[in-house]
Amino acid sequence: MAATKSNQKVLGEVARPVLAWPLRSWPRLIGVLAVVVLLLMLVSKCGGTDKKAAPAATSTTSSPSPSPSSSSSSPAWASTAPKVTVPKEASDAAQKFMTAWLDKKAKPDKWRAGIAPYSSDELKKGFAHTNPANVPADHLVGEITSDVAQGGASSTKLSVIAPTDGGEMRLSMEKIKGKWLVTSIDPVDTYSPPADA
């Protein structure tokens, strides 16, 4: 028991000044917090997996892969998340949009005409000067599914995931004048939810 008290006393004598040092001034405290945040960010970046490398390595054919290969790049929580049903009209619109969007060999005007029936006016404007050769994928490698992580579906807005050979794409969709339209398309790795969502 005497050894334990002695160890605690030594630990207290060493730890107290080390822990108190950042609290002696605001600049020290801010500096220590900044270093801790930077270390946490570094650890999280180093510990993560490269999501872009996995889909490219698994897709070598032009035909859609069976569903187990597309689920291998899904996060662990995806299998335990509740199933959200995407309305058939929205699913059909997303499928037709992706088919037209992935038509990289089309001339730009024909490509824009292909995606236009399934795009919101704002998205059409965003694609006004896009060269289809710059589309980062060639074909779908699985089924379009609900994006439960982004809230799944509501009666007028939803988000779906389209797995392509270039990585997963997130399509935000909205029911506008009774028709499901794609309002944005982003790679899953770089997606930022809209401010009003």
Tab-separated table of C-alpha atoms in Angstrom:
chain	number	residue	atom	x	y	z
A	1	MET	CA	0.000	0.000	0.000
A	2	ALA	CA	2.892	2.325	0.714
A	3	ALA	CA	4.285	1.725	-2.792
A	4	THR	CA	0.944	2.655	-4.368
A	5	LYS	CA	0.777	5.968	-2.466
A	6	SER	CA	4.369	6.686	-3.406
A	7	ASN	CA	3.666	5.993	-7.105
A	8	GLN	CA	0.585	8.225	-7.020
A	9	LYS	CA	2.589	11.030	-5.406
A	10	VAL	CA	5.340	10.808	-8.045
A	11	LEU	CA	2.751	10.659	-10.836
A	12	GLY	CA	0.973	13.686	-9.383
A	13	GLU	CA	4.218	15.640	-9.159
A	14	VAL	CA	5.022	14.893	-12.815
A	15	ALA	CA	1.536	15.147	-14.316
A	16	ARG	CA	0.376	18.302	-12.525
A	17	PRO	CA	2.942	20.675	-14.098
A	18	VAL	CA	2.549	19.082	-17.546
A	19	LEU	CA	-1.242	19.440	-17.458
A	20	ALA	CA	-1.116	22.936	-15.939
A	21	TRP	CA	1.378	24.307	-18.509
A	22	PRO	CA	-1.216	24.991	-21.268
A	23	LEU	CA	-3.500	26.724	-18.777
A	24	ARG	CA	-0.930	29.383	-17.858
A	25	SER	CA	-1.775	31.527	-20.887
A	26	TRP	CA	-4.387	31.763	-23.662
A	27	PRO	CA	-1.845	31.449	-26.500
A	28	ARG	CA	-0.499	28.208	-24.993
A	29	LEU	CA	-3.996	26.784	-24.587
A	30	ILE	CA	-4.969	27.676	-28.165
A	31	GLY	CA	-1.678	26.291	-29.467
A	32	VAL	CA	-2.119	22.989	-27.616
A	33	LEU	CA	-5.726	22.659	-28.836
A	34	ALA	CA	-4.630	23.375	-32.420
A	35	VAL	CA	-1.926	20.693	-32.221
A	36	VAL	CA	-4.427	18.183	-30.788
A	37	VAL	CA	-6.932	18.930	-33.571
A	38	LEU	CA	-4.238	18.608	-36.243
A	39	LEU	CA	-3.054	15.307	-34.787
A	40	LEU	CA	-6.625	13.970	-34.723
A	41	MET	CA	-7.137	15.020	-38.352
A	42	LEU	CA	-3.853	13.392	-39.359
A	43	VAL	CA	-4.714	10.160	-37.573
A	44	SER	CA	-8.181	10.041	-39.152
A	45	LYS	CA	-6.758	10.600	-42.668
A	46	CYS	CA	-4.012	7.996	-42.219
A	47	GLY	CA	-6.358	5.431	-40.699
A	48	GLY	CA	-9.047	5.677	-43.401
A	49	THR	CA	-9.380	3.526	-46.491
A	50	ASP	CA	-9.086	4.727	-50.035
A	51	LYS	CA	-12.648	4.413	-51.328
A	52	LYS	CA	-11.721	5.478	-54.855
A	53	ALA	CA	-9.186	2.684	-55.323
A	54	ALA	CA	-11.541	-0.144	-54.349
A	55	PRO	CA	-14.228	0.319	-57.045
A	56	ALA	CA	-11.666	0.798	-59.814
A	57	ALA	CA	-9.842	-2.379	-58.827
A	58	THR	CA	-12.985	-4.520	-58.687
A	59	SER	CA	-14.624	-3.441	-61.932
A	60	THR	CA	-12.884	-4.857	-64.989
A	61	THR	CA	-15.874	-5.686	-67.188
A	62	SER	CA	-18.505	-3.540	-68.819
A	63	SER	CA	-21.426	-5.558	-67.491
A	64	PRO	CA	-22.977	-4.805	-64.110
A	65	SER	CA	-21.393	-6.707	-61.234
A	66	PRO	CA	-23.484	-8.800	-58.920
A	67	SER	CA	-24.693	-7.044	-55.828
A	68	PRO	CA	-22.159	-8.605	-53.372
A	69	SER	CA	-19.232	-6.844	-55.083
A	70	SER	CA	-20.955	-3.481	-54.911
A	71	SER	CA	-21.656	-3.922	-51.202
A	72	SER	CA	-17.987	-4.547	-50.448
A	73	SER	CA	-17.277	-0.818	-50.665
A	74	SER	CA	-20.296	0.041	-48.509
A	75	PRO	CA	-19.701	1.238	-44.971
A	76	ALA	CA	-20.220	-1.260	-42.158
A	77	TRP	CA	-23.372	0.500	-40.900
A	78	ALA	CA	-25.098	0.219	-44.303
A	79	SER	CA	-26.110	-3.404	-43.739
A	80	THR	CA	-27.776	-2.588	-40.413
A	81	ALA	CA	-29.571	0.553	-41.594
A	82	PRO	CA	-33.318	0.345	-42.175
A	83	LYS	CA	-34.364	-0.217	-45.773
A	84	VAL	CA	-35.907	2.862	-47.365
A	85	THR	CA	-37.908	2.301	-50.515
A	86	VAL	CA	-37.274	4.646	-53.401
A	87	PRO	CA	-40.480	5.405	-55.359
A	88	LYS	CA	-40.462	3.590	-58.718
A	89	GLU	CA	-40.818	6.870	-60.632
A	90	ALA	CA	-37.745	8.281	-58.856
A	91	SER	CA	-35.760	5.085	-59.372
A	92	ASP	CA	-36.640	5.038	-63.088
A	93	ALA	CA	-35.685	8.717	-63.475
A	94	ALA	CA	-32.357	8.132	-61.688
A	95	GLN	CA	-31.612	5.101	-63.890
A	96	LYS	CA	-32.431	7.011	-67.095
A	97	PHE	CA	-30.424	10.032	-65.935
A	98	MET	CA	-27.377	7.862	-65.168
A	99	THR	CA	-27.632	6.062	-68.513
A	100	ALA	CA	-27.637	9.400	-70.341
A	101	TRP	CA	-24.989	10.943	-68.042
A	102	LEU	CA	-22.599	8.029	-68.624
A	103	ASP	CA	-22.900	8.326	-72.434
A	104	LYS	CA	-19.424	9.843	-72.789
A	105	LYS	CA	-19.242	9.202	-76.541
A	106	ALA	CA	-22.209	11.486	-77.270
A	107	LYS	CA	-21.604	14.942	-78.660
A	108	PRO	CA	-22.088	17.605	-75.964
A	109	ASP	CA	-25.430	18.866	-77.316
A	110	LYS	CA	-26.824	15.327	-77.634
A	111	TRP	CA	-25.480	14.471	-74.154
A	112	ARG	CA	-27.195	17.517	-72.585
A	113	ALA	CA	-30.417	16.654	-74.446
A	114	GLY	CA	-30.187	13.114	-73.017
A	115	ILE	CA	-29.968	14.230	-69.385
A	116	ALA	CA	-32.365	17.192	-69.753
A	117	PRO	CA	-35.662	15.299	-69.212
A	118	TYR	CA	-34.381	14.027	-65.852
A	119	SER	CA	-32.576	17.190	-64.646
A	120	SER	CA	-33.778	20.237	-62.730
A	121	ASP	CA	-33.392	23.626	-64.445
A	122	GLU	CA	-30.516	24.482	-62.101
A	123	LEU	CA	-28.665	21.259	-62.947
A	124	LYS	CA	-29.187	21.880	-66.675
A	125	LYS	CA	-27.548	25.293	-66.240
A	126	GLY	CA	-24.675	23.672	-64.347
A	127	PHE	CA	-24.072	21.252	-67.212
A	128	ALA	CA	-24.410	23.926	-69.936
A	129	HIS	CA	-20.691	23.870	-70.768
A	130	THR	CA	-19.792	20.364	-69.629
A	131	ASN	CA	-17.890	18.091	-71.960
A	132	PRO	CA	-19.258	14.528	-71.554
A	133	ALA	CA	-15.740	13.163	-72.030
A	134	ASN	CA	-15.012	14.539	-68.535
A	135	VAL	CA	-17.610	12.314	-66.849
A	136	PRO	CA	-15.554	10.295	-64.315
A	137	ALA	CA	-17.106	6.897	-65.096
A	138	ASP	CA	-18.127	4.658	-67.991
A	139	HIS	CA	-20.933	2.457	-66.667
A	140	LEU	CA	-22.992	1.435	-63.653
A	141	VAL	CA	-21.677	-1.528	-61.678
A	142	GLY	CA	-24.731	-2.199	-59.538
A	143	GLU	CA	-28.263	-1.143	-58.703
A	144	ILE	CA	-29.245	2.392	-57.726
A	145	THR	CA	-30.197	2.347	-54.043
A	146	SER	CA	-31.579	4.693	-51.416
A	147	ASP	CA	-29.024	6.800	-49.573
A	148	VAL	CA	-30.120	6.129	-46.008
A	149	ALA	CA	-27.142	8.101	-44.639
A	150	GLN	CA	-28.549	11.298	-46.136
A	151	GLY	CA	-32.052	10.759	-44.799
A	152	GLY	CA	-33.396	8.337	-47.409
A	153	ALA	CA	-36.606	9.489	-49.027
A	154	SER	CA	-39.444	11.891	-48.302
A	155	SER	CA	-42.523	12.570	-50.380
A	156	THR	CA	-40.744	15.304	-52.391
A	157	LYS	CA	-36.979	14.903	-51.846
A	158	LEU	CA	-34.609	11.970	-51.736
A	159	SER	CA	-31.023	10.948	-52.233
A	160	VAL	CA	-29.836	7.823	-54.053
A	161	ILE	CA	-26.481	6.152	-54.642
A	162	ALA	CA	-25.468	5.051	-58.137
A	163	PRO	CA	-22.421	2.739	-58.091
A	164	THR	CA	-20.211	3.315	-61.150
A	165	ASP	CA	-16.849	1.997	-62.253
A	166	GLY	CA	-15.456	5.408	-61.257
A	167	GLY	CA	-16.871	5.278	-57.714
A	168	GLU	CA	-20.243	5.846	-56.107
A	169	MET	CA	-22.246	8.893	-57.181
A	170	ARG	CA	-24.897	10.521	-54.972
A	171	LEU	CA	-27.913	11.881	-56.813
A	172	SER	CA	-30.110	14.348	-54.956
A	173	MET	CA	-33.606	14.286	-56.394
A	174	GLU	CA	-36.716	16.370	-55.986
A	175	LYS	CA	-40.278	15.960	-57.145
A	176	ILE	CA	-40.919	19.097	-59.215
A	177	LYS	CA	-44.331	19.618	-60.833
A	178	GLY	CA	-45.160	15.956	-60.233
A	179	LYS	CA	-41.965	14.618	-61.837
A	180	TRP	CA	-38.815	13.293	-60.112
A	181	LEU	CA	-35.753	15.232	-61.304
A	182	VAL	CA	-32.062	15.056	-60.398
A	183	THR	CA	-31.043	18.315	-58.696
A	184	SER	CA	-27.369	17.452	-58.105
A	185	ILE	CA	-24.846	14.692	-58.697
A	186	ASP	CA	-21.682	14.383	-56.627
A	187	PRO	CA	-19.074	11.721	-55.918
A	188	VAL	CA	-19.876	10.194	-52.529
A	189	ASP	CA	-16.411	11.118	-51.193
A	190	THR	CA	-16.865	14.848	-51.827
A	191	TYR	CA	-20.582	15.327	-51.157
A	192	SER	CA	-21.741	18.197	-48.949
A	193	PRO	CA	-25.439	18.244	-48.030
A	194	PRO	CA	-27.388	21.304	-49.222
A	195	ALA	CA	-27.721	24.093	-46.650
A	196	ASP	CA	-31.539	23.856	-46.579
A	197	ALA	CA	-31.550	20.064	-45.948
